[in-house]
Amino acid sequence: MACRICSGRLREFADFGRQPISDAFVEPGDPREEFFFRLAVGVCESCTMVQLLEEVPRERMFHEGYPYVSSGSSVMREHFHTLAKRLLTTELSGDDPFVVELGCNDGTMLEVVADAGVRHLGVEPSGGVADLAAAKGVRVTKDFFEAETAARVRAEDGPADVIYAANTLCHIPYMDSILSGVDTLLKVDGVFVFEDPYLADIVARSSFDQIYDEHFYFFCAGSVSRMAARHGFELVDVERLPVHGGEVRYTLARTGARTPAPAVAAMLAEEDEAGITRLSALDRFAATVEGNRDRLTALLKGLRAQGATIYGYGATAKSATVLNYCGIGPDLLTFVSDTTPAKQGRLTPGSHIPVLGPEAFRDPYPDYALLLAWNHAEEIMAKEAGFRESGGRWILYVPDVHVV
Ligand code: SAM
Ligand code: TMP
Ligand code: ZN
């Protein structure tokens, strides 16, 4: 397979084997066979974009029953509200501004914009979460964003001051269509702002579970600036974000339209020095991940052999990679606790561990809990302080396998 950005040659560096759709939680007794694909990652020799080697058809992932809701984390709610308020006082402070969000999900960001009475549109193909956004007063269209969608929105609403996407752009393999759509829809001096998991953080923390069907690309400043240049855009700002295990918020503008902030050159230089897209660094990452997989399965099996009870915490999309790659099933984890209504009462994809609401976690507490939602560690450990107070211990596997 060739690079989805530039058709260059891809060099594979990690293979996680057969994996299910990460958000396809199984109804117990459902006779339908699960869909599996080969989850492997490579780096492009030409443009350095790190990407999956096999593409899952988008309708299999994003549909009426897509279960993920942005508002499930209070930290993320705060994160998006802060961003919305910032946009309202900067890029959206002119005359009759217009903002479009790709993958607006349940409207957690746009509800602030809607409340401020500012023109906006969420583009969200997953019908169930789009309905949640609409119920909050957010204007939303149930579509995949692509070149045709952009042309339609432009014709109906005019050009946008800001196009924003969080944890969505890296989900979309068809980048030519997206960036030509952004070109059609964005004002001459508008900005395209998107935030996604940062390759440098994934490599530094060995957070291999950021790799799953929905995460097609693993961006860094270098690969994003080359991708942008292909469509007449330039990377004009970057900002590191602590959320979701380490992300970068990238700002693109038309080439020459804005002066790039010094942070861009600094990040490009830092990436070059660390060599994060060099095959040797990525091979090292893959070797570390294999070691962590072996240590995690040995720890869980050892604890179970001693009669300890272990629950999982957070039926994240990421956890599909961990559970299936490490061969962790209901023999090791009794169940996984999760607050998302659409996941409860179902089984984790591929590994078939029951998902129950957080009340089951406390009744009674297990001896150990595998923190599958490690990116929300602070929020969850504070909320579940009673677990450690009663002698329980958290098991983490990022950046390495440890018990706290
Ligand atoms: N932006 C939210 C956040 O950060 O919490 C939701 C992120 S969720 C992981 C990814 C979202 O992107 C899903 O709601 C999915 O339906 C949406 N999506 C996938 N492909 C898309 C496309 N081509 N255009 C717009 N949204 C898309
Ligand atoms: P995410 O890592 O993709 O944001 O998914 C987080 C998952 O963890 C989501 O299914 C909701 C769940 N969760 C809990 O069960 N309890 C919590 O306190 C938090 C923050 C998330
Ligand atoms: Zn390439």
mmCIF file of C-alpha atoms and ligand atoms in Angstrom, residues 2-10 43-51 226 230, ligand 3:
data_model
loop_
_atom_site.group_PDB
_atom_site.id
_atom_site.type_symbol
_atom_site.label_atom_id
_atom_site.label_comp_id
_atom_site.label_asym_id
_atom_site.label_seq_id
_atom_site.Cartn_x
_atom_site.Cartn_y
_atom_site.Cartn_z
ATOM 1 C CA ALA A 2 1.165 3.548 -0.804
ATOM 2 C CA CYS A 3 1.061 6.656 1.406
ATOM 3 C CA ARG A 4 -2.477 8.099 1.539
ATOM 4 C CA ILE A 5 -1.010 11.622 1.494
ATOM 5 C CA CYS A 6 1.698 11.563 -1.193
ATOM 6 C CA SER A 7 1.705 8.008 -2.699
ATOM 7 C CA GLY A 8 5.231 7.479 -1.337
ATOM 8 C CA ARG A 9 6.535 4.113 -0.132
ATOM 9 C CA LEU A 10 5.395 2.981 3.329
ATOM 10 C CA VAL A 43 5.827 5.549 7.992
ATOM 11 C CA CYS A 44 6.077 7.197 4.571
ATOM 12 C CA GLU A 45 9.626 7.391 3.247
ATOM 13 C CA SER A 46 8.814 10.627 1.407
ATOM 14 C CA CYS A 47 6.503 12.810 3.508
ATOM 15 C CA THR A 48 7.083 11.062 6.909
ATOM 16 C CA MET A 49 3.370 10.693 7.640
ATOM 17 C CA VAL A 50 2.794 7.782 10.035
ATOM 18 C CA GLN A 51 -0.387 5.911 9.103
ATOM 19 C CA ARG A 226 4.163 18.931 4.278
ATOM 20 C CA ARG A 230 0.267 20.174 -0.992
HETATM 21 ZN ZN ZN B 3 3.773 10.273 2.072
#
